[in-house]
PDB file of C-alpha atoms and ligand atoms in Angstrom:
ATOM      1  CA  MET A 265    -204.111 114.438 133.295  1.00  0.00           C
ATOM      2  CA  ILE A 266    -201.640 114.370 130.438  1.00  0.00           C
ATOM      3  CA  LYS A 267    -202.588 111.813 127.797  1.00  0.00           C
ATOM      4  CA  TYR A 268    -199.542 109.805 126.744  1.00  0.00           C
ATOM      5  CA  ASP A 269    -199.500 107.365 123.819  1.00  0.00           C
ATOM      6  CA  LEU A 270    -195.981 106.005 123.493  1.00  0.00           C
ATOM      7  CA  HIS A 271    -196.355 103.308 120.821  1.00  0.00           C
ATOM      8  CA  CYS A 272    -197.764 103.629 117.281  1.00  0.00           C
ATOM      9  CA  HIS A 273    -196.903 103.157 113.610  1.00  0.00           C
ATOM     10  CA  THR A 274    -196.987 105.126 110.354  1.00  0.00           C
ATOM     11  CA  THR A 275    -196.524 104.241 106.683  1.00  0.00           C
ATOM     12  CA  PHE A 276    -192.763 104.317 107.342  1.00  0.00           C
ATOM     13  CA  SER A 277    -193.352 100.741 108.578  1.00  0.00           C
ATOM     14  CA  ASP A 278    -196.634  98.798 108.770  1.00  0.00           C
ATOM     15  CA  GLY A 279    -198.972 101.607 109.856  1.00  0.00           C
ATOM     16  CA  ARG A 280    -201.583 102.617 107.293  1.00  0.00           C
ATOM     17  CA  LEU A 281    -201.766 106.342 108.091  1.00  0.00           C
ATOM     18  CA  ASP A 282    -199.007 108.622 106.923  1.00  0.00           C
ATOM     19  CA  VAL A 283    -197.312 111.013 109.335  1.00  0.00           C
ATOM     20  CA  ALA A 284    -199.778 113.867 108.708  1.00  0.00           C
ATOM     21  CA  GLU A 285    -202.849 111.636 109.049  1.00  0.00           C
ATOM     22  CA  LEU A 286    -201.490 110.034 112.196  1.00  0.00           C
ATOM     23  CA  LEU A 287    -200.667 113.367 113.848  1.00  0.00           C
ATOM     24  CA  GLN A 288    -204.069 114.821 112.951  1.00  0.00           C
ATOM     25  CA  ARG A 289    -205.800 111.790 114.389  1.00  0.00           C
ATOM     26  CA  ALA A 290    -203.699 111.847 117.575  1.00  0.00           C
ATOM     27  CA  THR A 291    -204.617 115.505 118.036  1.00  0.00           C
ATOM     28  CA  GLU A 292    -208.327 114.778 117.477  1.00  0.00           C
ATOM     29  CA  LYS A 293    -208.148 111.970 120.047  1.00  0.00           C
ATOM     30  CA  GLY A 294    -206.689 114.326 122.638  1.00  0.00           C
ATOM     31  CA  VAL A 295    -203.217 112.827 122.837  1.00  0.00           C
ATOM     32  CA  ASP A 296    -200.843 115.315 124.494  1.00  0.00           C
ATOM     33  CA  ILE A 297    -197.584 113.397 124.167  1.00  0.00           C
ATOM     34  CA  LEU A 298    -197.007 110.939 121.355  1.00  0.00           C
ATOM     35  CA  ALA A 299    -194.157 108.625 120.409  1.00  0.00           C
ATOM     36  CA  ILE A 300    -194.105 107.229 116.880  1.00  0.00           C
ATOM     37  CA  THR A 301    -192.376 103.855 117.134  1.00  0.00           C
ATOM     38  CA  ASP A 302    -192.012 102.425 113.650  1.00  0.00           C
ATOM     39  CA  HIS A 303    -190.404  99.013 113.172  1.00  0.00           C
ATOM     40  CA  ASP A 304    -186.620  99.414 112.946  1.00  0.00           C
ATOM     41  CA  THR A 305    -186.765 102.931 111.521  1.00  0.00           C
ATOM     42  CA  ILE A 306    -186.784 106.497 112.778  1.00  0.00           C
ATOM     43  CA  ALA A 307    -187.643 107.989 109.384  1.00  0.00           C
ATOM     44  CA  ALA A 308    -190.967 109.397 110.659  1.00  0.00           C
ATOM     45  CA  ILE A 309    -189.399 111.624 113.291  1.00  0.00           C
ATOM     46  CA  ALA A 310    -188.113 114.508 111.151  1.00  0.00           C
ATOM     47  CA  PRO A 311    -191.252 114.867 108.986  1.00  0.00           C
ATOM     48  CA  ALA A 312    -193.403 114.575 112.118  1.00  0.00           C
ATOM     49  CA  ARG A 313    -191.535 117.418 113.822  1.00  0.00           C
ATOM     50  CA  ASP A 314    -191.888 119.526 110.685  1.00  0.00           C
ATOM     51  CA  TYR A 315    -195.603 118.807 110.421  1.00  0.00           C
ATOM     52  CA  ILE A 316    -196.246 119.653 114.092  1.00  0.00           C
ATOM     53  CA  GLY A 317    -194.321 122.927 113.728  1.00  0.00           C
ATOM     54  CA  ASN A 318    -195.905 123.949 110.431  1.00  0.00           C
ATOM     55  CA  ASN A 319    -199.426 123.241 111.640  1.00  0.00           C
ATOM     56  CA  ASP A 320    -199.071 124.443 115.231  1.00  0.00           C
ATOM     57  CA  LEU A 321    -200.381 121.161 116.617  1.00  0.00           C
ATOM     58  CA  ALA A 322    -200.832 121.048 120.388  1.00  0.00           C
ATOM     59  CA  LEU A 323    -198.944 117.816 120.630  1.00  0.00           C
ATOM     60  CA  GLU A 324    -195.495 116.951 121.870  1.00  0.00           C
ATOM     61  CA  LEU A 325    -193.475 114.321 120.020  1.00  0.00           C
ATOM     62  CA  ILE A 326    -191.147 111.947 121.833  1.00  0.00           C
ATOM     63  CA  ASN A 327    -188.578 110.289 119.572  1.00  0.00           C
ATOM     64  CA  GLY A 328    -189.384 106.589 119.276  1.00  0.00           C
ATOM     65  CA  VAL A 329    -188.580 103.300 117.567  1.00  0.00           C
ATOM     66  CA  GLU A 330    -189.553  99.617 117.912  1.00  0.00           C
ATOM     67  CA  ILE A 331    -186.598  97.273 117.426  1.00  0.00           C
ATOM     68  CA  SER A 332    -187.059  93.564 116.642  1.00  0.00           C
ATOM     69  CA  THR A 333    -184.774  91.289 118.623  1.00  0.00           C
ATOM     70  CA  LYS A 334    -184.192  87.589 119.004  1.00  0.00           C
ATOM     71  CA  TRP A 335    -184.195  85.913 122.394  1.00  0.00           C
ATOM     72  CA  GLU A 336    -184.283  82.149 122.854  1.00  0.00           C
ATOM     73  CA  SER A 337    -186.862  81.086 120.236  1.00  0.00           C
ATOM     74  CA  PHE A 338    -188.880  84.299 120.554  1.00  0.00           C
ATOM     75  CA  GLU A 339    -189.017  87.565 118.643  1.00  0.00           C
ATOM     76  CA  ILE A 340    -189.051  90.242 121.310  1.00  0.00           C
ATOM     77  CA  HIS A 341    -189.783  93.885 120.518  1.00  0.00           C
ATOM     78  CA  ILE A 342    -187.881  96.630 122.316  1.00  0.00           C
ATOM     79  CA  VAL A 343    -189.266 100.152 122.148  1.00  0.00           C
ATOM     80  CA  GLY A 344    -186.771 102.990 122.449  1.00  0.00           C
ATOM     81  CA  LEU A 345    -187.973 106.399 123.662  1.00  0.00           C
ATOM     82  CA  ASN A 346    -186.503 109.875 123.878  1.00  0.00           C
ATOM     83  CA  PHE A 347    -183.136 109.171 122.235  1.00  0.00           C
ATOM     84  CA  ASP A 348    -180.939 111.288 119.979  1.00  0.00           C
ATOM     85  CA  PRO A 349    -181.901 110.176 116.452  1.00  0.00           C
ATOM     86  CA  GLU A 350    -178.538 111.336 115.097  1.00  0.00           C
ATOM     87  CA  HIS A 351    -176.542 108.947 117.287  1.00  0.00           C
ATOM     88  CA  PRO A 352    -174.262 106.758 115.091  1.00  0.00           C
ATOM     89  CA  VAL A 353    -174.557 103.592 117.218  1.00  0.00           C
ATOM     90  CA  LEU A 354    -178.348 103.635 116.957  1.00  0.00           C
ATOM     91  CA  GLN A 355    -178.262 104.582 113.293  1.00  0.00           C
ATOM     92  CA  SER A 356    -175.910 101.765 112.341  1.00  0.00           C
ATOM     93  CA  LEU A 357    -177.947  99.190 114.285  1.00  0.00           C
ATOM     94  CA  LEU A 358    -181.106 100.309 112.472  1.00  0.00           C
ATOM     95  CA  LEU A 359    -179.342 100.064 109.120  1.00  0.00           C
ATOM     96  CA  GLU A 360    -178.368  96.442 109.884  1.00  0.00           C
ATOM     97  CA  GLN A 361    -181.903  95.638 110.984  1.00  0.00           C
ATOM     98  CA  GLN A 362    -183.271  97.147 107.768  1.00  0.00           C
ATOM     99  CA  GLN A 363    -180.973  94.956 105.670  1.00  0.00           C
ATOM    100  CA  LYS A 364    -182.136  91.914 107.655  1.00  0.00           C
ATOM    101  CA  ARG A 365    -185.760  92.905 107.023  1.00  0.00           C
ATOM    102  CA  GLU A 366    -185.160  93.046 103.288  1.00  0.00           C
ATOM    103  CA  LEU A 367    -183.401  89.657 103.192  1.00  0.00           C
ATOM    104  CA  ARG A 368    -186.080  88.048 105.321  1.00  0.00           C
ATOM    105  CA  ALA A 369    -188.816  89.477 103.100  1.00  0.00           C
ATOM    106  CA  GLN A 370    -187.205  87.886 100.028  1.00  0.00           C
ATOM    107  CA  GLU A 371    -187.007  84.582 101.903  1.00  0.00           C
ATOM    108  CA  ILE A 372    -190.668  84.779 102.968  1.00  0.00           C
ATOM    109  CA  GLY A 373    -191.536  85.430  99.315  1.00  0.00           C
ATOM    110  CA  ALA A 374    -189.513  82.388  98.214  1.00  0.00           C
ATOM    111  CA  ARG A 375    -191.244  80.167 100.763  1.00  0.00           C
ATOM    112  CA  LEU A 376    -194.679  81.353  99.714  1.00  0.00           C
ATOM    113  CA  ALA A 377    -193.768  80.839  96.031  1.00  0.00           C
ATOM    114  CA  LYS A 378    -192.829  77.225  96.798  1.00  0.00           C
ATOM    115  CA  ASN A 379    -196.309  76.854  98.208  1.00  0.00           C
ATOM    116  CA  GLY A 380    -197.964  78.144  95.071  1.00  0.00           C
ATOM    117  CA  TYR A 381    -198.286  81.849  95.901  1.00  0.00           C
ATOM    118  CA  ASP A 382    -196.232  83.670  93.290  1.00  0.00           C
ATOM    119  CA  ASN A 383    -194.975  87.241  93.439  1.00  0.00           C
ATOM    120  CA  VAL A 384    -196.161  87.956  96.962  1.00  0.00           C
ATOM    121  CA  TYR A 385    -192.798  89.537  97.756  1.00  0.00           C
ATOM    122  CA  GLN A 386    -193.135  91.857  94.734  1.00  0.00           C
ATOM    123  CA  ASP A 387    -196.661  92.856  95.742  1.00  0.00           C
ATOM    124  CA  ALA A 388    -195.694  93.355  99.396  1.00  0.00           C
ATOM    125  CA  GLN A 389    -192.764  95.483  98.313  1.00  0.00           C
ATOM    126  CA  ALA A 390    -195.042  97.572  96.099  1.00  0.00           C
ATOM    127  CA  LEU A 391    -197.359  98.067  99.065  1.00  0.00           C
ATOM    128  CA  ALA A 392    -194.536  99.001 101.437  1.00  0.00           C
ATOM    129  CA  LYS A 393    -192.910 101.336  98.862  1.00  0.00           C
ATOM    130  CA  SER A 394    -189.814 102.744 100.572  1.00  0.00           C
ATOM    131  CA  ALA A 395    -191.048 101.812 104.057  1.00  0.00           C
ATOM    132  CA  GLN A 396    -189.697  98.986 106.201  1.00  0.00           C
ATOM    133  CA  ILE A 397    -191.288  95.833 104.862  1.00  0.00           C
ATOM    134  CA  THR A 398    -193.006  93.699 107.496  1.00  0.00           C
ATOM    135  CA  ARG A 399    -195.035  90.518 107.683  1.00  0.00           C
ATOM    136  CA  ALA A 400    -198.093  92.757 107.939  1.00  0.00           C
ATOM    137  CA  HIS A 401    -197.486  93.818 104.302  1.00  0.00           C
ATOM    138  CA  PHE A 402    -197.367  90.176 103.217  1.00  0.00           C
ATOM    139  CA  ALA A 403    -200.545  89.540 105.175  1.00  0.00           C
ATOM    140  CA  GLN A 404    -202.324  92.432 103.480  1.00  0.00           C
ATOM    141  CA  VAL A 405    -201.381  91.119 100.025  1.00  0.00           C
ATOM    142  CA  LEU A 406    -202.637  87.636 100.870  1.00  0.00           C
ATOM    143  CA  VAL A 407    -205.916  89.021 102.249  1.00  0.00           C
ATOM    144  CA  GLU A 408    -206.397  90.934  98.993  1.00  0.00           C
ATOM    145  CA  ARG A 409    -205.807  87.681  97.111  1.00  0.00           C
ATOM    146  CA  GLY A 410    -208.551  86.061  99.162  1.00  0.00           C
ATOM    147  CA  VAL A 411    -206.260  83.582 100.894  1.00  0.00           C
ATOM    148  CA  ALA A 412    -207.813  84.422 104.262  1.00  0.00           C
ATOM    149  CA  LYS A 413    -210.573  86.716 105.492  1.00  0.00           C
ATOM    150  CA  ASN A 414    -208.325  88.988 107.497  1.00  0.00           C
ATOM    151  CA  ILE A 415    -204.749  89.712 108.566  1.00  0.00           C
ATOM    152  CA  GLN A 416    -205.004  87.470 111.635  1.00  0.00           C
ATOM    153  CA  GLY A 417    -206.192  84.639 109.409  1.00  0.00           C
ATOM    154  CA  VAL A 418    -203.114  84.959 107.188  1.00  0.00           C
ATOM    155  CA  PHE A 419    -200.792  84.969 110.192  1.00  0.00           C
ATOM    156  CA  LYS A 420    -202.479  81.841 111.513  1.00  0.00           C
ATOM    157  CA  LYS A 421    -202.206  80.088 108.179  1.00  0.00           C
ATOM    158  CA  PHE A 422    -198.818  81.214 106.844  1.00  0.00           C
ATOM    159  CA  LEU A 423    -196.850  83.804 108.748  1.00  0.00           C
ATOM    160  CA  ALA A 424    -196.872  82.969 112.449  1.00  0.00           C
ATOM    161  CA  ARG A 425    -193.956  81.106 114.007  1.00  0.00           C
ATOM    162  CA  GLY A 426    -193.904  77.520 112.747  1.00  0.00           C
ATOM    163  CA  LYS A 427    -196.089  78.152 109.677  1.00  0.00           C
ATOM    164  CA  THR A 428    -195.036  77.670 106.009  1.00  0.00           C
ATOM    165  CA  GLY A 429    -194.086  81.248 105.232  1.00  0.00           C
ATOM    166  CA  TYR A 430    -192.419  81.937 108.564  1.00  0.00           C
ATOM    167  CA  THR A 431    -188.748  82.688 108.287  1.00  0.00           C
ATOM    168  CA  PRO A 432    -186.678  82.674 111.448  1.00  0.00           C
ATOM    169  CA  SER A 433    -185.018  86.040 111.549  1.00  0.00           C
ATOM    170  CA  ASN A 434    -181.548  86.996 112.509  1.00  0.00           C
ATOM    171  CA  TRP A 435    -182.457  90.086 114.532  1.00  0.00           C
ATOM    172  CA  CYS A 436    -179.981  91.561 117.004  1.00  0.00           C
ATOM    173  CA  ASP A 437    -180.148  90.373 120.599  1.00  0.00           C
ATOM    174  CA  ILE A 438    -181.906  92.256 123.386  1.00  0.00           C
ATOM    175  CA  ALA A 439    -178.664  93.564 124.904  1.00  0.00           C
ATOM    176  CA  THR A 440    -177.639  95.117 121.570  1.00  0.00           C
ATOM    177  CA  ALA A 441    -180.970  96.909 121.154  1.00  0.00           C
ATOM    178  CA  VAL A 442    -180.977  98.145 124.762  1.00  0.00           C
ATOM    179  CA  GLY A 443    -177.333  99.234 124.432  1.00  0.00           C
ATOM    180  CA  ALA A 444    -177.937 101.222 121.237  1.00  0.00           C
ATOM    181  CA  ILE A 445    -181.000 102.986 122.660  1.00  0.00           C
ATOM    182  CA  GLN A 446    -179.082 103.896 125.803  1.00  0.00           C
ATOM    183  CA  ALA A 447    -175.974 104.965 123.877  1.00  0.00           C
ATOM    184  CA  ALA A 448    -178.256 107.445 122.133  1.00  0.00           C
ATOM    185  CA  GLY A 449    -179.494 108.710 125.507  1.00  0.00           C
ATOM    186  CA  GLY A 450    -182.879 106.983 125.374  1.00  0.00           C
ATOM    187  CA  VAL A 451    -184.849 104.630 127.567  1.00  0.00           C
ATOM    188  CA  ALA A 452    -185.399 100.972 126.585  1.00  0.00           C
ATOM    189  CA  VAL A 453    -188.918  99.599 127.045  1.00  0.00           C
ATOM    190  CA  LEU A 454    -189.961  95.955 126.709  1.00  0.00           C
ATOM    191  CA  ALA A 455    -192.916  96.082 124.297  1.00  0.00           C
ATOM    192  CA  HIS A 456    -196.262  94.292 124.876  1.00  0.00           C
ATOM    193  CA  PRO A 457    -194.966  91.631 127.315  1.00  0.00           C
ATOM    194  CA  ALA A 458    -198.261  89.719 127.272  1.00  0.00           C
ATOM    195  CA  ARG A 459    -198.220  89.144 123.507  1.00  0.00           C
ATOM    196  CA  TYR A 460    -195.353  86.696 123.177  1.00  0.00           C
ATOM    197  CA  LYS A 461    -197.415  83.568 123.786  1.00  0.00           C
ATOM    198  CA  MET A 462    -195.081  82.460 126.556  1.00  0.00           C
ATOM    199  CA  SER A 463    -195.836  80.988 129.974  1.00  0.00           C
ATOM    200  CA  ASN A 464    -195.490  83.201 133.040  1.00  0.00           C
ATOM    201  CA  LYS A 465    -192.347  81.298 133.907  1.00  0.00           C
ATOM    202  CA  TRP A 466    -190.781  82.310 130.578  1.00  0.00           C
ATOM    203  CA  LEU A 467    -192.092  85.843 130.935  1.00  0.00           C
ATOM    204  CA  ARG A 468    -190.281  86.171 134.262  1.00  0.00           C
ATOM    205  CA  LYS A 469    -187.147  84.752 132.669  1.00  0.00           C
ATOM    206  CA  LEU A 470    -187.474  87.368 129.915  1.00  0.00           C
ATOM    207  CA  LEU A 471    -187.955  90.193 132.421  1.00  0.00           C
ATOM    208  CA  SER A 472    -184.919  89.039 134.426  1.00  0.00           C
ATOM    209  CA  HIS A 473    -182.821  88.977 131.275  1.00  0.00           C
ATOM    210  CA  PHE A 474    -184.101  92.364 130.090  1.00  0.00           C
ATOM    211  CA  LYS A 475    -183.345  93.838 133.503  1.00  0.00           C
ATOM    212  CA  ALA A 476    -179.902  92.193 133.613  1.00  0.00           C
ATOM    213  CA  VAL A 477    -178.867  93.799 130.309  1.00  0.00           C
ATOM    214  CA  GLY A 478    -179.948  97.227 131.565  1.00  0.00           C
ATOM    215  CA  GLY A 479    -183.577  97.449 130.387  1.00  0.00           C
ATOM    216  CA  GLU A 480    -185.396 100.183 132.287  1.00  0.00           C
ATOM    217  CA  ALA A 481    -189.103  99.990 131.500  1.00  0.00           C
ATOM    218  CA  MET A 482    -191.905  97.746 130.256  1.00  0.00           C
ATOM    219  CA  GLU A 483    -195.244  98.369 128.642  1.00  0.00           C
ATOM    220  CA  VAL A 484    -198.105  97.851 131.053  1.00  0.00           C
ATOM    221  CA  ALA A 485    -201.138  99.476 129.438  1.00  0.00           C
ATOM    222  CA  GLN A 486    -202.638  98.871 125.989  1.00  0.00           C
ATOM    223  CA  PRO A 487    -206.183  99.738 124.827  1.00  0.00           C
ATOM    224  CA  GLN A 488    -207.386  96.229 124.037  1.00  0.00           C
ATOM    225  CA  GLN A 489    -206.394  94.349 127.138  1.00  0.00           C
ATOM    226  CA  PRO A 490    -208.360  92.669 129.922  1.00  0.00           C
ATOM    227  CA  PRO A 491    -208.096  94.660 133.186  1.00  0.00           C
ATOM    228  CA  THR A 492    -206.617  91.610 134.924  1.00  0.00           C
ATOM    229  CA  GLU A 493    -203.742  91.585 132.430  1.00  0.00           C
ATOM    230  CA  ARG A 494    -203.022  95.268 133.047  1.00  0.00           C
ATOM    231  CA  GLN A 495    -202.988  94.699 136.808  1.00  0.00           C
ATOM    232  CA  PHE A 496    -200.719  91.688 136.389  1.00  0.00           C
ATOM    233  CA  LEU A 497    -198.233  93.586 134.209  1.00  0.00           C
ATOM    234  CA  GLY A 498    -198.363  96.494 136.659  1.00  0.00           C
ATOM    235  CA  ARG A 499    -197.377  94.172 139.485  1.00  0.00           C
ATOM    236  CA  LEU A 500    -194.548  92.707 137.400  1.00  0.00           C
ATOM    237  CA  SER A 501    -193.219  96.203 136.663  1.00  0.00           C
ATOM    238  CA  GLN A 502    -193.047  96.835 140.390  1.00  0.00           C
ATOM    239  CA  GLU A 503    -191.531  93.456 141.189  1.00  0.00           C
ATOM    240  CA  PHE A 504    -188.781  93.910 138.566  1.00  0.00           C
ATOM    241  CA  GLU A 505    -188.371  97.604 139.384  1.00  0.00           C
ATOM    242  CA  LEU A 506    -189.106  98.719 135.857  1.00  0.00           C
ATOM    243  CA  LEU A 507    -190.779 101.976 134.872  1.00  0.00           C
ATOM    244  CA  ALA A 508    -194.212 101.474 133.273  1.00  0.00           C
ATOM    245  CA  SER A 509    -195.187 102.598 129.785  1.00  0.00           C
ATOM    246  CA  GLN A 510    -198.459 102.842 127.907  1.00  0.00           C
ATOM    247  CA  GLY A 511    -199.198 102.842 124.193  1.00  0.00           C
ATOM    248  CA  SER A 512    -201.886 101.898 121.717  1.00  0.00           C
ATOM    249  CA  ASP A 513    -199.625 100.123 119.175  1.00  0.00           C
ATOM    250  CA  PHE A 514    -201.975 101.771 116.688  1.00  0.00           C
ATOM    251  CA  HIS A 515    -201.550 100.623 113.054  1.00  0.00           C
ATOM    252  CA  PHE A 516    -204.868 101.715 111.491  1.00  0.00           C
ATOM    253  CA  PRO A 517    -208.345 102.652 112.717  1.00  0.00           C
ATOM    254  CA  MET A 518    -210.296  99.740 114.148  1.00  0.00           C
ATOM    255  CA  PRO A 519    -213.064  99.438 116.726  1.00  0.00           C
ATOM    256  CA  TRP A 520    -211.035  98.656 119.839  1.00  0.00           C
ATOM    257  CA  VAL A 521    -207.628 100.133 119.272  1.00  0.00           C
ATOM    258  CA  ASP A 522    -207.095 103.814 118.722  1.00  0.00           C
ATOM    259  CA  LEU A 523    -204.601 106.528 119.507  1.00  0.00           C
ATOM    260  CA  GLY A 524    -204.774 107.488 123.165  1.00  0.00           C
ATOM    261  CA  ARG A 525    -207.685 105.110 123.832  1.00  0.00           C
ATOM    262  CA  ASN A 526    -208.080 103.502 127.256  1.00  0.00           C
ATOM    263  CA  LEU A 527    -204.530 104.199 128.387  1.00  0.00           C
ATOM    264  CA  TYR A 528    -203.795 104.590 132.078  1.00  0.00           C
ATOM    265  CA  LEU A 529    -201.401 102.911 134.490  1.00  0.00           C
ATOM    266  CA  PRO A 530    -202.492 100.923 137.546  1.00  0.00           C
ATOM    267  CA  LYS A 531    -201.831 102.858 140.709  1.00  0.00           C
ATOM    268  CA  ASP A 532    -198.340 102.590 142.212  1.00  0.00           C
ATOM    269  CA  CYS A 533    -196.736 102.163 138.777  1.00  0.00           C
ATOM    270  CA  GLN A 534    -193.993 104.651 137.902  1.00  0.00           C
ATOM    271  CA  GLY A 535    -194.553 106.217 134.483  1.00  0.00           C
ATOM    272  CA  VAL A 536    -191.668 105.861 132.010  1.00  0.00           C
ATOM    273  CA  TRP A 537    -191.908 109.638 131.418  1.00  0.00           C
ATOM    274  CA  ARG A 538    -190.159 110.125 134.752  1.00  0.00           C
ATOM    275  CA  HIS A 539    -187.036 109.118 132.857  1.00  0.00           C
ATOM    276  CA  TRP A 540    -187.131 112.438 130.999  1.00  0.00           C
ATOM    277  CA  GLY A 541    -188.636 114.488 133.816  1.00  0.00           C
ATOM    278  CA  GLY A 542    -192.219 114.197 132.543  1.00  0.00           C
ATOM    279  CA  THR A 543    -195.202 114.145 134.896  1.00  0.00           C
ATOM    280  CA  GLU A 544    -198.792 112.901 135.068  1.00  0.00           C
ATOM    281  CA  GLU A 545    -200.232 116.394 135.426  1.00  0.00           C
TER     282      GLU A 545
HETATM  283  P1  AMP B  15    -192.508  91.760 111.438  1.00  0.00           P
HETATM  284  O1  AMP B  15    -191.950  92.825 112.315  1.00  0.00           O
HETATM  285  O2  AMP B  15    -192.146  91.931 110.001  1.00  0.00           O
HETATM  286  O3  AMP B  15    -192.251  90.380 111.943  1.00  0.00           O
HETATM  287  O4  AMP B  15    -194.081  91.959 111.413  1.00  0.00           O
HETATM  288  C1  AMP B  15    -194.754  91.907 112.608  1.00  0.00           C
HETATM  289  C2  AMP B  15    -195.967  92.809 112.528  1.00  0.00           C
HETATM  290  O5  AMP B  15    -197.052  92.079 111.994  1.00  0.00           O
HETATM  291  C3  AMP B  15    -196.403  93.238 113.916  1.00  0.00           C
HETATM  292  O6  AMP B  15    -195.809  94.431 114.266  1.00  0.00           O
HETATM  293  C4  AMP B  15    -197.883  93.390 113.760  1.00  0.00           C
HETATM  294  O7  AMP B  15    -198.178  94.660 113.215  1.00  0.00           O
HETATM  295  C5  AMP B  15    -198.236  92.346 112.730  1.00  0.00           C
HETATM  296  N1  AMP B  15    -198.677  91.069 113.350  1.00  0.00           N
HETATM  297  C6  AMP B  15    -197.918  90.140 113.952  1.00  0.00           C
HETATM  298  N2  AMP B  15    -198.653  89.088 114.347  1.00  0.00           N
HETATM  299  C7  AMP B  15    -199.914  89.352 113.981  1.00  0.00           C
HETATM  300  C8  AMP B  15    -201.152  88.661 114.102  1.00  0.00           C
HETATM  301  N3  AMP B  15    -201.232  87.454 114.663  1.00  0.00           N
HETATM  302  N4  AMP B  15    -202.243  89.263 113.609  1.00  0.00           N
HETATM  303  C9  AMP B  15    -202.173  90.459 113.027  1.00  0.00           C
HETATM  304  N5  AMP B  15    -201.055  91.162 112.884  1.00  0.00           N
HETATM  305  C10 AMP B  15    -199.930  90.625 113.351  1.00  0.00           C
HETATM  306 MN1   MN B  16    -196.501  96.263 113.349  1.00  0.00          MN
HETATM  307 MN1   MN B  17    -194.500  94.928 118.430  1.00  0.00          MN
HETATM  308 MN1   MN B  18    -195.741  98.078 117.473  1.00  0.00          MN
END
């Protein structure tokens, strides 16, 4: 069996391992085919290809990205796989998204400052360095300041939708993200459909919309997921005639989530790799 992990992050966005560390770890964990899917950036791809070549790693890289979009009142993530990273339509969309990230980060900082937490933007920026700045960077700063015990705690208190520091974003819509990925020859995958805190009725509405704008695949398998959820998502992928993807969404080592860990599709699901002629064997 080929081990696919088609969703993870590096220090080019909110992952904590750099490209070399991530690739070494993926190799150690027996991943055969890996997609790095940083938030709104493809900056990891070229250095990753170089590192794999220079170190003769037995690992195949699939070009990847995770694009933030806005749909109804939700932030929906669209993963793009196996596209041409040089394509101008994709590149200009990512540039716009990066500018929106920067503006939103300043706004989050301003909101937190109004609530008595000064210079969080500056500290988050220092943490992110030249990477795409995300709410996870803000969360890390606030954990270090002792505002909450862990990242989840900060999200609950300040950064989740509806909380003080939350800033509604102006991300592109789903059709734009899907269109740019496809223009660049890639396949558009709805990321972690069970994580949007929406009812099943809304989830079906989302899948119908995604399908209507040309979406081709959805994530079905993640490491830290009850088996019933995986089965449910597998059935939805069949019902909506979407290819099925699997990925750890790895950001940093933790007990339950790791590269390549516990990733398999329920039977009768069609792997997204079929899109580029990949197989299970
Ligand atoms: P952003 O794309 O800037 O909105 O940041 C979202 C990122 O923050 C996600 O990709 C996750 O890595 C992280 N994140 C979002 N919600 C939570 C949460 N409740 N607990 C921990 N991390 C979260
Ligand atoms: Mn993230
Ligand atoms: Mn995501
Ligand atoms: Mn992700």
